[in-house]
mmCIF file of C-alpha atoms and ligand atoms in Angstrom:
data_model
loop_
_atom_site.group_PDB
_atom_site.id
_atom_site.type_symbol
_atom_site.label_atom_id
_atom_site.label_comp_id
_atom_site.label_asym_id
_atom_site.label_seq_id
_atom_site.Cartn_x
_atom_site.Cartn_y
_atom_site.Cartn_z
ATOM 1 C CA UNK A 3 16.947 185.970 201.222
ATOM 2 C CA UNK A 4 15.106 189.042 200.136
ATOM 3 C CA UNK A 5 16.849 190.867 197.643
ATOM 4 C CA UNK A 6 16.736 194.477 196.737
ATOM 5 C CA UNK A 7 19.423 195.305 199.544
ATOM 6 C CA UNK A 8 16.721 194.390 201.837
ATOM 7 C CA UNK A 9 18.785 191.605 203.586
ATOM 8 C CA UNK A 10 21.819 193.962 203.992
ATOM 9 C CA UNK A 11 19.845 196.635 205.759
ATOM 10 C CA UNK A 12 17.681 193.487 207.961
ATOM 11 C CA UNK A 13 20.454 191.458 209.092
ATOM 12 C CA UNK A 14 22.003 193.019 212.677
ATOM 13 C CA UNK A 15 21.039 189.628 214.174
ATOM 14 C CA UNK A 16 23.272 188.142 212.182
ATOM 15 C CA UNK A 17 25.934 190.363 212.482
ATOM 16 C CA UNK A 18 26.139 190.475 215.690
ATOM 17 C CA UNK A 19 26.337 186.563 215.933
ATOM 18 C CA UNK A 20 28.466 185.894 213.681
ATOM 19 C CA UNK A 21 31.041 188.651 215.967
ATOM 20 C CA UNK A 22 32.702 185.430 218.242
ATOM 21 C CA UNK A 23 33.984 183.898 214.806
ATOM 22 C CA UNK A 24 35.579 186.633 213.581
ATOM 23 C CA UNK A 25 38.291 186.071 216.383
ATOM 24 C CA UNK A 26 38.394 182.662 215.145
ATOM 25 C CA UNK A 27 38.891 183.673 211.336
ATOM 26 C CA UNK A 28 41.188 186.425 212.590
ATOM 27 C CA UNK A 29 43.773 183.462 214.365
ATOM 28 C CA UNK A 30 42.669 181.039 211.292
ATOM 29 C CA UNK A 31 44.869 183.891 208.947
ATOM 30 C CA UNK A 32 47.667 184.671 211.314
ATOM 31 C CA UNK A 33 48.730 180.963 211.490
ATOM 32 C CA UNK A 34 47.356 179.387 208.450
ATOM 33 C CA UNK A 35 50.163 177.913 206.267
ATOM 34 C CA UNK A 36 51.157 180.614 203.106
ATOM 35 C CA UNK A 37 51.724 178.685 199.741
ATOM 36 C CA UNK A 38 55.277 180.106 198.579
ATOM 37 C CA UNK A 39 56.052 181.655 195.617
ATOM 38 C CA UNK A 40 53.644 184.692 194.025
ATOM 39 C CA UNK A 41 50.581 182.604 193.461
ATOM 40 C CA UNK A 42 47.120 184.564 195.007
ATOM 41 C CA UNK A 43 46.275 184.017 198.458
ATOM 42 C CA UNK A 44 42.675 183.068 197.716
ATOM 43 C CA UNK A 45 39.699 183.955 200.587
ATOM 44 C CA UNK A 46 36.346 182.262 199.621
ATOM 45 C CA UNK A 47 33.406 183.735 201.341
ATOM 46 C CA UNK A 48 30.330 180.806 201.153
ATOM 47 C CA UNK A 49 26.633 181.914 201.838
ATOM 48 C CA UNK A 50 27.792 185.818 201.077
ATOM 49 C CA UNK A 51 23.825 187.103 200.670
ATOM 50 C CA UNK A 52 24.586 190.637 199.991
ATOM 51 C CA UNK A 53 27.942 191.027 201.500
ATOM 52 C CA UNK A 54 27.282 193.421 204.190
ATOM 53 C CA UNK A 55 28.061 190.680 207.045
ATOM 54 C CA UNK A 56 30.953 189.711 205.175
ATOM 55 C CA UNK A 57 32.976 193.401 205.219
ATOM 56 C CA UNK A 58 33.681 192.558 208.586
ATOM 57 C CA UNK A 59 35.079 189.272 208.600
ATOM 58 C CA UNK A 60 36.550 188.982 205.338
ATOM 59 C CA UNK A 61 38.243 191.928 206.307
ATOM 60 C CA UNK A 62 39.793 191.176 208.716
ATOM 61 C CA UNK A 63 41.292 188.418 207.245
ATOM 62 C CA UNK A 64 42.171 190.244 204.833
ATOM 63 C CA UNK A 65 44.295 192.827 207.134
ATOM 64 C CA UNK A 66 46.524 189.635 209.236
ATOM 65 C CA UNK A 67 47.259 187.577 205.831
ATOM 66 C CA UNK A 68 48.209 191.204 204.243
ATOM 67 C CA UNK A 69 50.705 191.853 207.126
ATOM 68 C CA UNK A 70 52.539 188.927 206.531
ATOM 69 C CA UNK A 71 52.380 188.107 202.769
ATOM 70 C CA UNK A 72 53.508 192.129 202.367
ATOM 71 C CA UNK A 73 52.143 194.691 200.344
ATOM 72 C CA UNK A 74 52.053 193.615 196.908
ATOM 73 C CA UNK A 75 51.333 190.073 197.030
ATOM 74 C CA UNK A 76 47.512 189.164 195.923
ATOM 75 C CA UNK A 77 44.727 188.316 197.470
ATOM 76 C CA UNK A 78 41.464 187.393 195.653
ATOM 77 C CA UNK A 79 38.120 186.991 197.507
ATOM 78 C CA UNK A 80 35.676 184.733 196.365
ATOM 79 C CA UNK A 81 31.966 185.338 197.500
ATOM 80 C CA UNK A 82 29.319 182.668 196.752
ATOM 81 C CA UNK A 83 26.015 182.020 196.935
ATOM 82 C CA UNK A 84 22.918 180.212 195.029
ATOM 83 C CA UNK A 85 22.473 181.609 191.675
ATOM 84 C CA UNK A 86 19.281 183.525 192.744
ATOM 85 C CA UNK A 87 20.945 185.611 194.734
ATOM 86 C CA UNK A 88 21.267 189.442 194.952
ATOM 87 C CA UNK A 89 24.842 189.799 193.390
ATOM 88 C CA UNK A 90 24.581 193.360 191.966
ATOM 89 C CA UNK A 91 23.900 194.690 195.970
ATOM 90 C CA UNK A 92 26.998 192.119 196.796
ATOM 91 C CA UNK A 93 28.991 193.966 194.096
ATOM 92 C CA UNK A 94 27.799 197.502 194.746
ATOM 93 C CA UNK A 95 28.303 196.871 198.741
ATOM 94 C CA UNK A 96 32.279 195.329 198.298
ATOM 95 C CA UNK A 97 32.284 198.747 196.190
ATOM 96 C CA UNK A 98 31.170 201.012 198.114
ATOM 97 C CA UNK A 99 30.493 200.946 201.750
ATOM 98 C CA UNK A 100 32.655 202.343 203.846
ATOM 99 C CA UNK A 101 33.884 199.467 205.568
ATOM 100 C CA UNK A 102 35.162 197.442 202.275
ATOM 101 C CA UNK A 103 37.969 195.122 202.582
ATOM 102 C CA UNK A 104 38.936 196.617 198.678
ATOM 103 C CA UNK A 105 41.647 199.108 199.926
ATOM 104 C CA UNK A 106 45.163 198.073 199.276
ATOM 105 C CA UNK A 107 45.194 197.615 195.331
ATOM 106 C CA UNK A 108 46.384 193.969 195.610
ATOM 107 C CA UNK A 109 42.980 192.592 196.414
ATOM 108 C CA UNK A 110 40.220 191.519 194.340
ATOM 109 C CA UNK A 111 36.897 190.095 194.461
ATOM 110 C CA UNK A 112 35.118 188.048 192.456
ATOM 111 C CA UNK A 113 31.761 185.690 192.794
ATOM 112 C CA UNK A 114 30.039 182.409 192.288
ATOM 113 C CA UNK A 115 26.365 181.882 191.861
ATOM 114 C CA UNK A 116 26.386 178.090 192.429
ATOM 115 C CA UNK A 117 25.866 175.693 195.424
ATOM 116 C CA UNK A 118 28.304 175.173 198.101
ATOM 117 C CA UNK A 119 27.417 171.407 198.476
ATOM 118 C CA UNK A 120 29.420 171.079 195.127
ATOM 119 C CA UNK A 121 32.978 171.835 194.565
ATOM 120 C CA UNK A 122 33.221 175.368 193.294
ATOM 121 C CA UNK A 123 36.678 175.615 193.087
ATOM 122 C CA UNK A 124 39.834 174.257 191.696
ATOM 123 C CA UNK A 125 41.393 171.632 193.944
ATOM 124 C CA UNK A 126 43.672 172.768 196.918
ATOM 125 C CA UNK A 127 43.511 176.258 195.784
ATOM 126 C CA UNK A 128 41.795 177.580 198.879
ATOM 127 C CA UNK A 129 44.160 179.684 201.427
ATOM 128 C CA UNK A 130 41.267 180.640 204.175
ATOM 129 C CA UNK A 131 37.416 179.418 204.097
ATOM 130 C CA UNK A 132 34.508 181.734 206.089
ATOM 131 C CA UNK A 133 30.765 180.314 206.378
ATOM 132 C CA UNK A 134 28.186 182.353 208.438
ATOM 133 C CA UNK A 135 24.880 181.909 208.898
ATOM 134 C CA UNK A 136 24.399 179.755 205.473
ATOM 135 C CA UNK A 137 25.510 176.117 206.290
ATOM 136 C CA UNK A 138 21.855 175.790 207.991
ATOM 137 C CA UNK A 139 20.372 175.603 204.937
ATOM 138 C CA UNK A 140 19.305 172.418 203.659
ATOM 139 C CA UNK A 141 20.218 171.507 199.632
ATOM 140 C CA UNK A 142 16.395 170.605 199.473
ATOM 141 C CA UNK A 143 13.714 170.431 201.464
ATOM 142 C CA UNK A 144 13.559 166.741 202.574
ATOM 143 C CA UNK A 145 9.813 166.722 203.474
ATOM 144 C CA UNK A 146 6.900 168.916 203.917
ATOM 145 C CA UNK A 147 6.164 170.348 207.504
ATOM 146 C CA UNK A 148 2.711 169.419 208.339
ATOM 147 C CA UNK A 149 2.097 171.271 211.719
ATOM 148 C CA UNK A 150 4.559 174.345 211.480
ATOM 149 C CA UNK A 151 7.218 175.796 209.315
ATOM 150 C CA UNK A 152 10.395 175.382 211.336
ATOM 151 C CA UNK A 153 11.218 171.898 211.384
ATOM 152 C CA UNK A 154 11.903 172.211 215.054
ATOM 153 C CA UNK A 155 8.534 172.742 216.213
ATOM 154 C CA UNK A 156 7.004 169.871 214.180
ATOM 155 C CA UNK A 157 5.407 167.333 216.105
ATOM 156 C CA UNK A 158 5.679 164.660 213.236
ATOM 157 C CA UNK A 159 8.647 162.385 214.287
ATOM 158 C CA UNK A 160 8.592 161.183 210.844
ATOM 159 C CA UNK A 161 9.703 164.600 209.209
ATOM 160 C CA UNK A 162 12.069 165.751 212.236
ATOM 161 C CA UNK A 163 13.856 162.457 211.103
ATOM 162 C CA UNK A 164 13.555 163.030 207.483
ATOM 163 C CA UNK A 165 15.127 166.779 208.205
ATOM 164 C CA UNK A 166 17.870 165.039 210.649
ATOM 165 C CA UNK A 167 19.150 162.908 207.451
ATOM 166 C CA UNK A 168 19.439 165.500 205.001
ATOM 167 C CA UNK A 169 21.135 167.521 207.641
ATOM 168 C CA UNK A 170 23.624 164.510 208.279
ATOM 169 C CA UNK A 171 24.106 164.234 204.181
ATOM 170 C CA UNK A 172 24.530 167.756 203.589
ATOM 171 C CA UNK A 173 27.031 168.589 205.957
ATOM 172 C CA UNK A 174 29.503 165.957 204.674
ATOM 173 C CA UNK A 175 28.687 167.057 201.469
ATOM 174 C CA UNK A 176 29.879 170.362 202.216
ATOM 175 C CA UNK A 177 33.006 169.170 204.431
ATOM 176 C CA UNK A 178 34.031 167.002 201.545
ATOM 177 C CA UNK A 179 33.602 169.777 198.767
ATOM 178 C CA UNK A 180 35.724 171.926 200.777
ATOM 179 C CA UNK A 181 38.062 169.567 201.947
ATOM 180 C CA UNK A 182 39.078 169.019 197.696
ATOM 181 C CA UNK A 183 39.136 173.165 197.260
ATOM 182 C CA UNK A 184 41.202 173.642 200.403
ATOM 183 C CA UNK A 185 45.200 174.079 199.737
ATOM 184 C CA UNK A 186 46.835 171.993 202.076
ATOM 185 C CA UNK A 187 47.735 173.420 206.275
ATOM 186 C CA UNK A 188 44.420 175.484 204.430
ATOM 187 C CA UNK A 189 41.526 176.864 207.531
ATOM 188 C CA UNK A 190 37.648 177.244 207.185
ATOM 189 C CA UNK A 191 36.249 178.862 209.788
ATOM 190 C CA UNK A 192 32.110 178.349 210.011
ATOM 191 C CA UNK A 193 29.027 179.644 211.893
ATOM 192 C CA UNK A 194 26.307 178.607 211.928
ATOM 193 C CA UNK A 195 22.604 177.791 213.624
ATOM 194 C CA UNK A 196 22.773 175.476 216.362
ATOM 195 C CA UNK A 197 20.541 173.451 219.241
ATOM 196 C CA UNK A 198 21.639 173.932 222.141
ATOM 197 C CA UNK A 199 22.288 170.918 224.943
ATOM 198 C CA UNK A 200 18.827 170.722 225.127
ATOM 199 C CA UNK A 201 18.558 170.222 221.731
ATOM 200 C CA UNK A 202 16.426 173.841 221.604
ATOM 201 C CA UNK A 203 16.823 175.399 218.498
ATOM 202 C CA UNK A 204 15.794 178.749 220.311
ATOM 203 C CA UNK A 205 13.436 181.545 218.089
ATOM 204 C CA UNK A 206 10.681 179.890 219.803
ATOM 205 C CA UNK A 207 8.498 182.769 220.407
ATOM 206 C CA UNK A 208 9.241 183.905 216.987
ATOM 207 C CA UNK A 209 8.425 180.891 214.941
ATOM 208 C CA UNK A 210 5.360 180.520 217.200
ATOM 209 C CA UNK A 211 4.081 184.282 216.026
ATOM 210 C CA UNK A 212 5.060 183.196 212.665
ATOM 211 C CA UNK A 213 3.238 180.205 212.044
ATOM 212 C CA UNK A 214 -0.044 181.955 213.680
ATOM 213 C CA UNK A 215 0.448 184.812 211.507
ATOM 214 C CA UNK A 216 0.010 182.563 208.932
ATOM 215 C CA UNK A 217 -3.162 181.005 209.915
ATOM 216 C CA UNK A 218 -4.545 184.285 210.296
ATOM 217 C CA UNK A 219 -3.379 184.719 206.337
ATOM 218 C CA UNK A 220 -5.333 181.814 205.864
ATOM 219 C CA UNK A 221 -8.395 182.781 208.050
ATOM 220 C CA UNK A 222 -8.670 185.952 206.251
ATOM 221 C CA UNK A 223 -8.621 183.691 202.674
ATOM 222 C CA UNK A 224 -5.471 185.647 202.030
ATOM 223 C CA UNK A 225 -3.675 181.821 201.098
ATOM 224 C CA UNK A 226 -5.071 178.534 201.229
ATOM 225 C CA UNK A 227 -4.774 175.942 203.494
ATOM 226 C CA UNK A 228 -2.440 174.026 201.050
ATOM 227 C CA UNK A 229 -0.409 176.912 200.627
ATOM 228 C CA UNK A 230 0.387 177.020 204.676
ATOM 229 C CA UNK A 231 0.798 173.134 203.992
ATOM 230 C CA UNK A 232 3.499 173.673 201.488
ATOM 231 C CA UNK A 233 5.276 176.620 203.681
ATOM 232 C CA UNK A 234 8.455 175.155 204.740
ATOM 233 C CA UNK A 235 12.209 176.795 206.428
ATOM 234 C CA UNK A 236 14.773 174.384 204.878
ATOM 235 C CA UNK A 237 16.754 175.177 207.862
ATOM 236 C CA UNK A 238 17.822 173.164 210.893
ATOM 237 C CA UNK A 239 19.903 174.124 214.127
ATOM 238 C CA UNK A 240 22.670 170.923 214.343
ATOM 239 C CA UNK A 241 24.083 169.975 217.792
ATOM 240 C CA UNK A 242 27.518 169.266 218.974
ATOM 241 C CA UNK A 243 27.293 166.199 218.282
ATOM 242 C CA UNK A 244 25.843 166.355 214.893
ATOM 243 C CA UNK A 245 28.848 168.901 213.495
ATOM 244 C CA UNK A 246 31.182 166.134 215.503
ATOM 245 C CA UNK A 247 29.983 163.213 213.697
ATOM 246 C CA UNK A 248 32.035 162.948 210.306
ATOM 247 C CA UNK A 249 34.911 163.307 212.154
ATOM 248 C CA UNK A 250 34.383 161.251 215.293
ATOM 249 C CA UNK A 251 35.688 157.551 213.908
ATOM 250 C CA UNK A 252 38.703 158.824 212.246
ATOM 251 C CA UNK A 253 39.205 162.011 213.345
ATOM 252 C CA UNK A 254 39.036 163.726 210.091
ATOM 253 C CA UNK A 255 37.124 164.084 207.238
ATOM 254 C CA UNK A 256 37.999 164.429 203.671
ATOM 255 C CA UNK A 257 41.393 165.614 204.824
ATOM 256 C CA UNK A 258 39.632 167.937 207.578
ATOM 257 C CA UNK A 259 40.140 168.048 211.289
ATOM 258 C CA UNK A 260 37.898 170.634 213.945
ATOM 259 C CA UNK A 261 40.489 172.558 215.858
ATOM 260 C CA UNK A 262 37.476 174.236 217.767
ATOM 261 C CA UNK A 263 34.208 173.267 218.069
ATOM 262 C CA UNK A 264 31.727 175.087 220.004
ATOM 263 C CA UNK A 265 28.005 175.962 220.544
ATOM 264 C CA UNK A 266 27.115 178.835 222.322
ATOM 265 C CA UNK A 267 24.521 181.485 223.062
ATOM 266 C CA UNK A 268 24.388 184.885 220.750
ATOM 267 C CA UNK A 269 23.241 188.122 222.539
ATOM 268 C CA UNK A 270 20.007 189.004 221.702
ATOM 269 C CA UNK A 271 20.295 192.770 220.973
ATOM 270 C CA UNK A 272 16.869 193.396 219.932
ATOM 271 C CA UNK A 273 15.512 191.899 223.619
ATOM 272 C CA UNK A 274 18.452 194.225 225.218
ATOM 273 C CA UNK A 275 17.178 197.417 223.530
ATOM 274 C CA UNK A 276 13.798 196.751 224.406
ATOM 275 C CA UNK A 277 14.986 196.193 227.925
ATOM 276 C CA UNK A 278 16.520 200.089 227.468
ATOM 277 C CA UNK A 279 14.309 201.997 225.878
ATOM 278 C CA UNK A 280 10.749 199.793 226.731
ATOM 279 C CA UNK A 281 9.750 200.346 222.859
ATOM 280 C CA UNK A 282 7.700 197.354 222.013
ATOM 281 C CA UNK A 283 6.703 198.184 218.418
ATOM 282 C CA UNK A 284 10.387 198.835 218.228
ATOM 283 C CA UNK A 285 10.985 194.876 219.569
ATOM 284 C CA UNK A 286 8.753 193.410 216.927
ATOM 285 C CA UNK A 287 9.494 195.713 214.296
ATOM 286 C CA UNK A 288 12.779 194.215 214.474
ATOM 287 C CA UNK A 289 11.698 190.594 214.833
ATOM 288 C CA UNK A 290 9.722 191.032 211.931
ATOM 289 C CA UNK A 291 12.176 192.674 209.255
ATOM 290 C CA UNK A 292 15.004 190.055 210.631
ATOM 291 C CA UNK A 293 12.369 187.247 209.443
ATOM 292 C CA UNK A 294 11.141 189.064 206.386
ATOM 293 C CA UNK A 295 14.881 189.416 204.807
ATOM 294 C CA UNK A 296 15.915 185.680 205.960
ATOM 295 C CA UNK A 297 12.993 183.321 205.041
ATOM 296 C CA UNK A 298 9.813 185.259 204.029
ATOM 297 C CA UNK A 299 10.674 184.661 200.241
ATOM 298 C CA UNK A 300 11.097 181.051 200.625
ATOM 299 C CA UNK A 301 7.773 180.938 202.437
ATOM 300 C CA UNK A 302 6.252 183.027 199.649
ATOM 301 C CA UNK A 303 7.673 180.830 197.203
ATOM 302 C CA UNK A 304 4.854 177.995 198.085
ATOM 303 C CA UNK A 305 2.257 180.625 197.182
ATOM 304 C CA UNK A 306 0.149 179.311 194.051
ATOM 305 C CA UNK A 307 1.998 181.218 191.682
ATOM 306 C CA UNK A 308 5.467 181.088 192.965
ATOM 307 C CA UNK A 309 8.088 183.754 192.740
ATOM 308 C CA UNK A 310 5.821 185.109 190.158
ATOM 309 C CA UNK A 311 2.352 185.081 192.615
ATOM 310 C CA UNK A 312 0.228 188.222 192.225
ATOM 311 C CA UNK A 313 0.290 188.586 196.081
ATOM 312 C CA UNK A 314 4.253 188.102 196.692
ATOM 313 C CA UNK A 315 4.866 191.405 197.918
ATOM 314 C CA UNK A 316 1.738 192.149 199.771
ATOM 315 C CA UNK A 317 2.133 188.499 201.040
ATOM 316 C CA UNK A 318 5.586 189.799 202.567
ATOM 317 C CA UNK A 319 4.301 192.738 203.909
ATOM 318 C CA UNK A 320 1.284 191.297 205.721
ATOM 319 C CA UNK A 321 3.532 188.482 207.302
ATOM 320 C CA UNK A 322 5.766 191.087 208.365
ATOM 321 C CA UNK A 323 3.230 193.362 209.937
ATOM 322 C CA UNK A 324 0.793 190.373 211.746
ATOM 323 C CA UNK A 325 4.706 189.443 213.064
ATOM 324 C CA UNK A 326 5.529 192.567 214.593
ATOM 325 C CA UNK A 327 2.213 193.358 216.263
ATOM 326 C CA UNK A 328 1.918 189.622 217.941
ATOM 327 C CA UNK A 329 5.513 190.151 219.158
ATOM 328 C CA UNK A 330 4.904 193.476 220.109
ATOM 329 C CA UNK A 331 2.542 192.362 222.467
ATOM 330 C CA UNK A 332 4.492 190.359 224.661
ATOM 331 C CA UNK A 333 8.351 191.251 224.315
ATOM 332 C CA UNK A 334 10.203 188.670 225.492
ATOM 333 C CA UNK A 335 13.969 187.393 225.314
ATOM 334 C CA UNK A 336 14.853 185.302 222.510
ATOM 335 C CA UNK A 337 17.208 181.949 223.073
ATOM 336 C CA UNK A 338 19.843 182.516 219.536
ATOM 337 C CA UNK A 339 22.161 179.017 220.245
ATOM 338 C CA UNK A 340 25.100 179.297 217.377
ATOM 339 C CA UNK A 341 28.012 177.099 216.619
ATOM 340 C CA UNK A 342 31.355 178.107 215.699
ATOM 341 C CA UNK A 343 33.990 175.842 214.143
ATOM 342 C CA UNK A 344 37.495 175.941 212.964
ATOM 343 C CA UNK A 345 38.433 173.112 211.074
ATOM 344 C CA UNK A 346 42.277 172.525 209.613
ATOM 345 C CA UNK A 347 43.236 170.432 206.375
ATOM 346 C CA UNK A 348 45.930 168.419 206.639
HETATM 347 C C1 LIG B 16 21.319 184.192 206.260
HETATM 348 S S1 LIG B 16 22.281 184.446 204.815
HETATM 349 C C2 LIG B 16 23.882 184.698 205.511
HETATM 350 C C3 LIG B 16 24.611 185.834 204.861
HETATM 351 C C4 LIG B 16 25.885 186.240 205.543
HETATM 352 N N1 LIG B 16 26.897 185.213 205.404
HETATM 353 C C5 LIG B 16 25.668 186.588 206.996
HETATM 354 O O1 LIG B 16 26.373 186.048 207.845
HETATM 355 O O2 LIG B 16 24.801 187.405 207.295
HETATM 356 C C6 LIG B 16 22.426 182.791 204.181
HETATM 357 C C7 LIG B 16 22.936 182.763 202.751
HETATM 358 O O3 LIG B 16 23.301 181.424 202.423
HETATM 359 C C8 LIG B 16 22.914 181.209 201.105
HETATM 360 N N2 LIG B 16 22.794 179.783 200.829
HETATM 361 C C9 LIG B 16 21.867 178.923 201.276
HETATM 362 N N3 LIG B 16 22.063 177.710 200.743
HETATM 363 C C10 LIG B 16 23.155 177.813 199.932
HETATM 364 C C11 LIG B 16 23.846 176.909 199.095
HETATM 365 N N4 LIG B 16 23.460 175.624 198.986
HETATM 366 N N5 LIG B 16 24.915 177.353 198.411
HETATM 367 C C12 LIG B 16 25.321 178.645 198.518
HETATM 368 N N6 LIG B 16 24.697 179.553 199.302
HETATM 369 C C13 LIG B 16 23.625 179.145 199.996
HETATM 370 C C14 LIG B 16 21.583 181.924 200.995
HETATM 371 O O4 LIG B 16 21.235 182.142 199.635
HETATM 372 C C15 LIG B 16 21.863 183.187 201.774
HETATM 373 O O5 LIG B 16 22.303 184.224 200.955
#
């Protein structure tokens, strides 16, 4: 993700998807079993960014397992994400905004910088789990993409497949990690990208803008053709079926069962606006800074020099502006297919 706050202030598509979970987390920490005894109720937050999504969810978790482990018993949240990230805007946001879940004096946060495919905490000491919009994220990128940057608009059988195995490895890599971290009677709610029935990951007008935005880059000699080569999303939408399948034999999975399993369609709130108010600029503006604070960096990361590239920044902000004006030109209605799960250890 971008840093600099950037990602908090660029993420209202993601906060508005993730809103169908929260009810989820919200029934997750009304009947989720309470360890006895004085011990912390202990909230772990994985994929945080820079915590502004999470204010929302986390507290409201917060609020139902307050009511019924009373005032004074504690609760620690536990934010995480890759060690890269931004966690001085995650501190400064649980700190400040407005909307912080850090009211009652018997909660506390805390963070770790390390991957969620690995255990990151001690076992069965998890009371309540909450994933948005991270578990899409591959641990590596399996393969390059030789014809676009979404895996889901490749052509190349060969790499769809490579991306559909690491997407099969990772995700029982992350059930099983959580399943040793959860207490026991323990919940983890998650949301994240989907394909839909038609196995459409949606954002197609998007990623198509994208990936010519690009080539114009590359037309203009701004980065070179093996740059675009090695421009890759480590991200793939997984079907029903493919969030199903580590549990489908036995029913559960490293002590994990799904109590709810569901894809479904998020509004698109930029297209709505537009439909309002007619603003076009204001429709790919929107577009643009939603893709600039999700993946821009990673794409900028396959520049020459890396992080560290001379053109980073100007790299971002001619992506972002060749984005906006292409989808400013023809607004159109974006397909956003999600998947929400709620999945119990026994
Ligand atoms: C799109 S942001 C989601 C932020 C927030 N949860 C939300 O709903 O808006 C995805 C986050 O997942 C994090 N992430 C990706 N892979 C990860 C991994 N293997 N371990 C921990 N965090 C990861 C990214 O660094 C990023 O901050």
């Amino acid at each position: 993700m971008e840093g600099g706050g950037a990602y908090n202030r660029s993420s209202r598509v993601q906060a508005a998807g993730l809103l169908p979970a929260v009810a989820l987390l919200e029934d997750a920490a009304l009947k989720v079993r309470l360890t006895a005894g004085s011990a912390p109720l202990v909230i772990v937050d994985y994929g945080s960014s820079e915590g502004r999504n999470s204010l929302l969810p986390i507290g409201t978790a917060v609020s139902a397992l307050r009511a019924r482990a009373g005032p004074t018993r504690a609760i620690s949240v536990v934010h995480t994400d890759l060690p890269d990230n931004d966690f001085a805007a995650l501190f400064r946001t649980v700190e400040s905004d407005p909307e912080t879940y850090l009211r009652d004096g018997a909660t506390f946060v805390s963070a770790i910088g390390r991957s969620f495919y690995q255990q990151l905490l001690p076992a069965e000491s998890v009371t309540l789990g909450w994933s948005s919009w991270a578990v899409q994220w591959l641990s590596r990128l399996p393969a390059p993409i030789p014809d676009q940057v979404q895996v889901a608009f490749s052509k190349d059988a060969g790499t769809r497949e490579a991306f559909a195995r690491q997407a099969a490895e990772d995700w029982r890599a992350f059930l099983a990690a959580r399943g040793r971290e959860m207490c026991p009677g323990a919940r983890l709610v998650v949301l994240t990208m989907a394909v839909d029935e038609a196995r459409d990951f949606g954002y197609r007008p998007l990623l198509h803008a994208m990936y010519a935005g690009l080539e114009d880059l590359m037309a203009e000699r701004f980065i070179t053709a093996d740059e675009l080569h090695r421009m890759a999303i480590p991200t793939v939408g997984r079907s029903h079926d493919d969030l199903a399948a580590p549990f489908v034999n036995a029913g559960s999975f490293a002590g994990l069962s799904p109590s709810h399993l569901e894809v479904f369609q998020a509004e698109d709130r930029i297209f709505n606006r537009f439909e309002g108010d007619g603003d076009a600029q204001a429709f790919g503006a929107s577009w643009a800074a939603f893709s600039r604070a999700s993946v821009f960096p990673t794409l900028a990361a396959a520049l020459g020099g890396g992080r560290s590239d001379a053109r980073f920044d100007e790299f971002l902000q001619r992506l972002e502006a060749a984005l906006a004006s292409r989808l400013a030109a023809a607004p159109t209605h974006m397909s956003i297919p999600l998947a929400k799960l709620l999945l119990i250890k026994a």
